[in-house]
Each structure stands twice: as C-alpha cells, then as structure tokens.
Amino acid sequence: MRECVVSERDMACTDYMKESDFSIDTKGIKKRNWRTRIRYLLKITSSSSSSKCMAGRSYRPTVEEVNQWAQSLDKLLSHKYGKAAFQIFLKSEFCDENIEFWMACEEFRTITSLGKLSSRARSIYEEFIQCDAPKEINLDYQTKDAIIQSLRLPSLTCFLSAQKKVFNLMENNSYPRFIHSELYKELCAIARGEGKYLKF
C-alpha cells in the first residue's frame, strides 16, 4: 500500500478553497465556509500506527483532545488538528494573519542554514511586518524597529518578541472567541459522535 503523507498545508486546508469563499462577510457565509473546511479536514485520511493509509477512514479528534484545547492556547497550538481548526476559525473571521505569522516564526526557528535564515527573515518581514505588508500584523513601533535592526544580521530569535506579542494577542482575543464559537462546539459534538452538520 502507498505511504500516506499529510502536510501542514493540507491540515490547514488552504490549498483546496477558493479566495471567493472569503469575499462576503456575512454570518451565514462564514459559517458555511468553516463547515466546508472542517468537513474537508475530517475527511483527510489518517495514517495507522504502522504509517499505512486506511482507505475511507476519516480522522476524528478524541473527546480528551478537544477538551484539552480549551485548557490553554499552548495546548491547542501543540496539537496539529487543533492548530488547523483554530486557523480555519480565524480564516472565517478574516483575521488569520496572526496565526500565520506565529506559524512562520515557529518554522523560522528551525532553520539551520545561515543563508536560508537571512532570506527567510526578509520574507517574513515583507509578508507580515513592513508597512502595507499583505498580511501586516499589529505591532508597536519599538518592536518593528528592533526587527528592522536585526535583519542586518538575523538570528533565530529576531522575531521572538513579536511572536510573543502576537501569541498574547491571540490568547486574550481570538482564542476565547474560538472556545465559545459554534465551530468548537461542533468539534466537541463530533468527538462525542453527536455532530449534527458534518455528516459523511
């Protein structure tokens, strides 16, 4: 049987949705969009313990896993499926730049090549930090200026302060909304085998 590989991009469902899915900011449209994304996420075939694909089997988070997501943002983001669900929620609210920046910083700190470190630091700056960046995040002047200075000789920690600020923002703002959202309630119901809307 063929080895099954599920990438981070697949888990976030970003490659399979059209930009038009996010073009109308109405409650009904947003709810339909996250339901579509969660439905796709649940249909991703998971690997068995022997790393072989199990055809037709959909992944479901366990009750314990979903309950842990409500304990802290750290626990939510440490779980691959929880992180993907949180990103889907933020996309439905058109405010996913913070989680994308946080994920970019996590990936950045794993880089071992000095040349790649420099180019990736510049890329993150242009995508999230500089004025009018396509996914500009909300940072104070001092933090932005410190990043600009660090780009001259970037290190693995040059975005650390900004990442912590963004984490705190998500922890105090979007994370509580996620835990009280219809999406999270639906995931809890699915984990208990009681999902009303995401039937297959």
CSV table of C-alpha atoms in Angstrom, one decimal:
chain,number,residue,atom,x,y,z
A,1,MET,CA,0.0,0.0,0.0
A,2,ARG,CA,1.1,3.6,-0.6
A,3,GLU,CA,2.5,5.6,2.3
A,4,CYS,CA,0.2,8.3,3.4
A,5,VAL,CA,1.7,11.8,4.0
A,6,VAL,CA,-0.5,14.7,5.3
A,7,SER,CA,1.3,18.0,5.1
A,8,GLU,CA,0.8,21.0,7.3
A,9,ARG,CA,-0.7,22.9,4.4
A,10,ASP,CA,-3.2,20.0,3.9
A,11,MET,CA,-4.2,20.1,7.5
A,12,ALA,CA,-4.9,23.8,7.2
A,13,CYS,CA,-7.0,23.2,4.1
A,14,THR,CA,-5.7,26.3,2.4
A,15,ASP,CA,-4.9,24.8,-1.0
A,16,TYR,CA,-8.4,23.4,-1.6
A,17,MET,CA,-10.5,26.5,-1.0
A,18,LYS,CA,-11.1,29.4,-3.4
A,19,GLU,CA,-10.5,33.0,-2.5
A,20,SER,CA,-14.2,33.7,-3.2
A,21,ASP,CA,-15.0,31.7,-0.2
A,22,PHE,CA,-13.9,34.6,1.9
A,23,SER,CA,-15.2,37.5,-0.1
A,24,ILE,CA,-18.5,38.1,1.6
A,25,ASP,CA,-18.5,38.9,5.3
A,26,THR,CA,-21.9,37.7,6.4
A,27,LYS,CA,-22.6,35.3,9.3
A,28,GLY,CA,-24.3,32.7,7.0
A,29,ILE,CA,-21.4,32.7,4.5
A,30,LYS,CA,-18.8,32.5,7.2
A,31,LYS,CA,-20.5,29.6,8.9
A,32,ARG,CA,-20.8,27.7,5.6
A,33,ASN,CA,-17.2,28.3,4.9
A,34,TRP,CA,-15.8,26.9,8.1
A,35,ARG,CA,-18.2,23.9,7.9
A,36,THR,CA,-16.8,23.2,4.4
A,37,ARG,CA,-13.2,23.5,5.7
A,38,ILE,CA,-13.8,21.3,8.7
A,39,ARG,CA,-15.6,18.7,6.6
A,40,TYR,CA,-12.6,18.5,4.3
A,41,LEU,CA,-10.2,18.4,7.3
A,42,LEU,CA,-12.2,15.5,8.8
A,43,LYS,CA,-12.1,13.6,5.5
A,44,ILE,CA,-8.3,13.7,5.3
A,45,THR,CA,-7.3,10.0,5.6
A,46,SER,CA,-5.1,9.5,8.6
A,47,SER,CA,-2.2,7.1,9.0
A,48,SER,CA,-2.5,4.0,11.0
A,49,SER,CA,0.1,3.2,13.7
A,50,SER,CA,2.1,1.4,11.0
A,51,SER,CA,2.0,4.5,8.8
A,52,LYS,CA,-0.1,2.9,6.2
A,53,CYS,CA,-3.1,4.5,4.7
A,54,MET,CA,-6.5,3.2,5.8
A,55,ALA,CA,-8.8,3.9,2.8
A,56,GLY,CA,-12.1,5.6,3.6
A,57,ARG,CA,-11.3,6.3,7.2
A,58,SER,CA,-11.8,9.9,8.4
A,59,TYR,CA,-9.8,11.3,11.3
A,60,ARG,CA,-11.8,12.5,14.4
A,61,PRO,CA,-10.3,14.2,17.4
A,62,THR,CA,-11.0,12.4,20.6
A,63,VAL,CA,-13.1,13.9,23.4
A,64,GLU,CA,-9.9,14.2,25.5
A,65,GLU,CA,-8.1,16.1,22.8
A,66,VAL,CA,-10.8,18.5,22.1
A,67,ASN,CA,-11.2,19.2,25.9
A,68,GLN,CA,-7.5,19.9,26.2
A,69,TRP,CA,-7.8,22.6,23.5
A,70,ALA,CA,-10.0,24.6,25.9
A,71,GLN,CA,-7.4,24.4,28.7
A,72,SER,CA,-4.9,26.8,27.0
A,73,LEU,CA,-3.8,28.2,23.7
A,74,ASP,CA,-0.5,26.4,24.1
A,75,LYS,CA,-2.3,23.0,24.2
A,76,LEU,CA,-4.4,24.0,21.2
A,77,LEU,CA,-1.4,25.0,19.1
A,78,SER,CA,0.6,22.0,20.1
A,79,HIS,CA,-2.0,19.7,18.5
A,80,LYS,CA,-1.8,19.5,14.8
A,81,TYR,CA,-5.5,19.1,14.3
A,82,GLY,CA,-6.3,21.8,16.9
A,83,LYS,CA,-4.0,24.3,15.3
A,84,ALA,CA,-5.6,23.6,11.9
A,85,ALA,CA,-9.1,24.1,13.4
A,86,PHE,CA,-8.1,27.4,15.0
A,87,GLN,CA,-6.7,28.6,11.7
A,88,ILE,CA,-9.9,27.7,10.0
A,89,PHE,CA,-11.8,29.7,12.6
A,90,LEU,CA,-9.6,32.7,12.1
A,91,LYS,CA,-10.0,32.5,8.4
A,92,SER,CA,-13.7,32.5,8.8
A,93,GLU,CA,-13.3,35.8,10.7
A,94,PHE,CA,-10.9,37.2,8.2
A,95,CYS,CA,-8.1,37.6,10.8
A,96,ASP,CA,-5.7,34.7,10.2
A,97,GLU,CA,-2.6,36.8,9.8
A,98,ASN,CA,-1.6,36.4,13.5
A,99,ILE,CA,-1.7,32.6,13.4
A,100,GLU,CA,0.1,32.6,10.1
A,101,PHE,CA,2.8,34.8,11.5
A,102,TRP,CA,3.1,32.7,14.6
A,103,MET,CA,3.5,29.6,12.5
A,104,ALA,CA,6.1,31.3,10.2
A,105,CYS,CA,8.1,32.1,13.4
A,106,GLU,CA,7.9,28.5,14.6
A,107,GLU,CA,9.2,27.3,11.2
A,108,PHE,CA,11.9,30.1,11.2
A,109,ARG,CA,13.4,28.9,14.5
A,110,THR,CA,14.1,25.5,13.0
A,111,ILE,CA,16.3,26.8,10.2
A,112,THR,CA,19.9,25.8,10.4
A,113,SER,CA,21.4,27.4,7.2
A,114,LEU,CA,22.7,30.9,7.7
A,115,GLY,CA,21.9,31.8,4.1
A,116,LYS,CA,18.3,30.5,4.3
A,117,LEU,CA,17.9,32.2,7.7
A,118,SER,CA,18.6,35.6,6.1
A,119,SER,CA,16.3,35.2,3.1
A,120,ARG,CA,13.5,33.8,5.3
A,121,ALA,CA,13.8,36.6,7.8
A,122,ARG,CA,13.5,39.1,4.9
A,123,SER,CA,10.5,37.2,3.6
A,124,ILE,CA,8.7,37.2,6.9
A,125,TYR,CA,9.4,40.9,7.3
A,126,GLU,CA,8.0,41.7,3.9
A,127,GLU,CA,4.9,39.5,4.4
A,128,PHE,CA,3.9,40.4,8.0
A,129,ILE,CA,5.9,43.3,9.4
A,130,GLN,CA,6.6,46.2,7.0
A,131,CYS,CA,4.1,48.9,6.4
A,132,ASP,CA,1.3,47.8,4.0
A,133,ALA,CA,2.6,44.2,4.1
A,134,PRO,CA,0.0,41.8,2.5
A,135,LYS,CA,-0.6,40.2,5.9
A,136,GLU,CA,0.5,43.0,8.2
A,137,ILE,CA,0.2,42.3,11.9
A,138,ASN,CA,-0.3,44.9,14.6
A,139,LEU,CA,3.0,45.7,16.3
A,140,ASP,CA,4.3,48.7,18.2
A,141,TYR,CA,7.0,50.9,16.7
A,142,GLN,CA,9.7,49.7,19.1
A,143,THR,CA,9.1,46.0,18.2
A,144,LYS,CA,9.1,46.8,14.4
A,145,ASP,CA,12.2,48.8,14.7
A,146,ALA,CA,14.1,46.1,16.6
A,147,ILE,CA,13.2,43.6,13.9
A,148,ILE,CA,14.4,46.0,11.2
A,149,GLN,CA,17.7,46.4,13.0
A,150,SER,CA,18.1,42.6,13.5
A,151,LEU,CA,17.6,42.0,9.7
A,152,ARG,CA,21.2,43.2,9.2
A,153,LEU,CA,22.5,40.1,10.9
A,154,PRO,CA,19.4,37.9,11.6
A,155,SER,CA,19.4,35.3,14.3
A,156,LEU,CA,16.9,32.6,15.3
A,157,THR,CA,15.4,35.0,17.9
A,158,CYS,CA,14.9,38.1,15.8
A,159,PHE,CA,11.1,37.6,15.7
A,160,LEU,CA,10.8,36.2,19.2
A,161,SER,CA,9.5,39.4,20.8
A,162,ALA,CA,6.9,39.9,18.1
A,163,GLN,CA,5.9,36.3,18.2
A,164,LYS,CA,5.2,36.6,22.0
A,165,LYS,CA,3.2,39.7,21.5
A,166,VAL,CA,1.1,38.1,18.8
A,167,PHE,CA,0.6,35.0,20.9
A,168,ASN,CA,-0.6,37.1,23.8
A,169,LEU,CA,-3.0,38.9,21.5
A,170,MET,CA,-4.4,35.6,20.2
A,171,GLU,CA,-4.6,34.3,23.8
A,172,ASN,CA,-6.6,37.2,25.1
A,173,ASN,CA,-8.7,37.9,22.0
A,174,SER,CA,-9.3,35.3,19.3
A,175,TYR,CA,-8.7,32.2,21.4
A,176,PRO,CA,-11.6,32.9,23.8
A,177,ARG,CA,-13.8,33.5,20.8
A,178,PHE,CA,-12.8,30.2,19.3
A,179,ILE,CA,-13.6,28.3,22.5
A,180,HIS,CA,-17.0,29.8,22.6
A,181,SER,CA,-17.6,29.5,18.9
A,182,GLU,CA,-20.1,27.3,17.1
A,183,LEU,CA,-17.1,25.7,15.3
A,184,TYR,CA,-15.6,24.5,18.6
A,185,LYS,CA,-19.0,23.3,19.9
A,186,GLU,CA,-19.4,21.3,16.7
A,187,LEU,CA,-16.0,19.8,17.1
A,188,CYS,CA,-16.9,18.8,20.6
A,189,ALA,CA,-20.1,17.2,19.3
A,190,ILE,CA,-18.2,15.3,16.6
A,191,ALA,CA,-15.7,14.0,19.1
A,192,ARG,CA,-18.7,12.6,21.1
A,193,GLY,CA,-20.1,11.2,17.9
A,194,GLU,CA,-23.0,13.7,18.0
A,195,GLY,CA,-22.1,16.0,15.1
A,196,LYS,CA,-25.3,17.4,13.6
A,197,TYR,CA,-24.0,19.1,10.5
A,198,LEU,CA,-20.8,17.4,9.3
A,199,LYS,CA,-22.3,14.1,8.1
A,200,PHE,CA,-20.4,11.9,5.6
